[in-house]
């Protein structure tokens, strides 16, 4: 539980720092620059999924496996082989990106101003891969403190470097500003990669004193390949679909009547301002998944289906009690808060519909963690790809005619589909019926009351002379208090409400648990 608390706290702090960083960057650079920056991120995600996503899981799993066997020499060899494979996989894509950055920026991303940022992604990618491969040794062996603290420090350093470069250099062109942002990211990754290397060497000790027989390079490459290949392929396919969706949006907006600059600015508002604000309440999901997945793996190893159902009920019930009111309150108070923070009134456009989509996408993410814990990773990946494919089709059909409202519909409908399919597989796999009252009825009714009264309180405070941001925060606080009171009145969270009582943990089987251990913490889009 100490690991859960640490990961939750550092996750929330990292999310808060990242949100403040985006607010500062938006105020310095503007919506159009944020749109250009968001355009290059799909390329970054594709390169990461192609080169390192599967390898990081392989390092995590094999480090746990060899630690259970007491073979520290093999852990050192795993890290070395993984880094060699990473550079081998990254060499060709990075060379091609450098040689054809102009064509990629013009013909694929649709804006030549992204070229400098694309070229600077290459050192950023290489350093990120080295850092993540060593960081996942700590996650795999259960030593979350070094990884969690360096992740938080990295976010703070990135924010300071990027904001300092953008403000200090004051680039004269939009391309220069995007380049300064990516340069700040690369400089931050230098510090992170060096730090992780030092921590890794300190954790294992001198190579000459390592215990265990070790193993051959051929065996390690085979094990890493069997883990990394399917995971990397699934991640790559998913990122290709989501990246195509993101890259198409500005072009579809232009085909609908906007000019290029306006389309990029609108895209930047939604993806660089509105969605990051809505994702703030989801900071705890990463820690929840990191703990829930291996716990379900333990219970699966012992064939304890009753404990699996109890763990799932507690986790989903807790997530709903937090996510539903938070997103409902942001849907009504978010426009004023976003306009005050970002100095752009367009932040509130389509906010309620996007908040609904975020809620269903969180349910899909949580169901994916459950399915991974019970050995159904393939089903989770297939559902994610299907939902992304539906979103891509709906985006192509709706955005040119309805603008970003069309994207909001596409995002929400695909998230509903993904959540519904995921829950259907979860329910069939673990034999759990849907507890409607504690999971949905009680939090939804309480959240509706809180959002309505919070909106009224915001109006009253505005008429009394408070600023829009202060009035929105006041309405938010008032709504939160009403939500808690309504939950108590409805008896949600009590034994009578249907929520399960606290469950005792499963008793792990050491080697089986170490092999099944999975990590959901990875490199997020910067």
Phi, psi and omega in degrees: 000332177296322178296320178299312181298317181296312180296323179294313181297312181293327177295317179295317179296317178297319178296319179294316178297317178297323178293315178298322178298316180293322178298311180297319180294320178296319180292326179282319190258326181098168185294324182294318178295320177298324177296317177296319179297318178294332180293326183276344182296324175301324177297318178299316181295320179296316180296320178296317181293328180287328190251324193229343186300311179292324180294323179296320176295321177298318178296318180298310183293314183289327176297318178295319182297310183286334174294321178297329179274354181075020183258083181288332178296321179294326177297317177299320180292324178300313180300316180296315179295321181296318180293321178296315179296323179298312181294326177295317179290327185277341188301305185294311179301321181292318178297315179297321180295320178294319183287324186243030180298325180294315180294320179297317182293322185276311190269330179266311181273341175079015179206116183295343182288355178269000189297311182298319178298321178297318181294322180284348175294334185298305177297327179297317180297313183297317180291322179297319179297315179299317180296312185293323180298321179281328178295324183286347168298318181292319178295319182294326182266007175082009179264078189280340186299309181300317182293318182294318182289321178291328176298316179294315180297322179297319180296318179296315181296320179298314180301315181295316182293312183295313180296322179295318180294315181296318181282320184286317181283331181045062182303144185279341183239161177296322178298321178294323179294315178298320177298321179295323179297312182291326176299317177299321177298316181295318178298321177296321181293332175300310180297320182293316181296318179295317180298314180295324177296315179297316180295320179297313180295322179293322182292320182273334182089178180301144182299327183290342183255009182291141179266160176100157183283339186074191180207178183273157179297324181296318178296316181294318179298321178295317179294315178298319181295320181294330177277315190283324188299307181293321180293317179296320180296316179296317179296320180296315180297317178298318180291326177297318179294311181293326179290320176299320178299315182291318183291329182288333188302308179301323179293320178293324176296320177296318179294338178274359175123350179279154169277169188300314182296318179294320180296316179295322180294316179296319176299317179296325179296313183291311187272336181259348183233300187295307183295318175301324178293319179291334181278353179304315181291352184267010186299331184282346186296324180297312179296321180298315179293323180298326180272320185293317185300307178294330178294319177292327176297319177300312181295324177295321179298328179267000181057038181262080184291329177296318178292325176300314180297321180294317180296318180295317180299315180295316185292313181292320178299317178296316180300317180294321180297336179265313188289316186299309180292323182299314181287327177295317180292322177293328180297328181262327181262346183300319181303315180291318180294314180296318179296322179290321182285313186266351184058040180212115184290345182287352179301327182279357181295128176061024185296314180300319181292319178294324178297321177296319178296319178298319179300311180292325178293328175294320176298320178296319179297317180294319177296325177296321177296320178296314181296324176295323181291332180257016174082022180245047179298325180297320178295318179297318179294318179297318179294319179299317179294320179297316180296319178296321178296318176298318179298319180298314180297313180295324177299314179298326183280329192253329191292318183298328181267327186244003178070211182291341172296324176296321176295319180300319176297315181298316180298314183291314181297319179292325177293321176299315179298313181297318180294318181295314180294320180297315181294325179299317179291319179299312182298319179290325185287319185252356177071041182248125175279158185282114177279094191294314186294305184290330183275327189234304188301307183297308180292327180291314178298317180295320180292323178296317176298315181296316181294318180295312181289327176296322177295319177296318179296322178298318178297317179298317181292325176297318180291338179277355175108002179286158177291157181303320182292315179296320178295320179295318178295322176296316177297324178297313179296318179296317178296322179296317178297318178295323179299314179297320179294319180294322177299317178297318181296325180277352180076020180291138180091351177271171181296326182287339184284348180105350176288138184288153176289165179305137185254150177281147183290156175289156176268117188283151168258119198305298186295319180298318182293318181297322180289324183282347187301132179234152176241135177258003180267120179216185180287119177270165176300131184288000000 
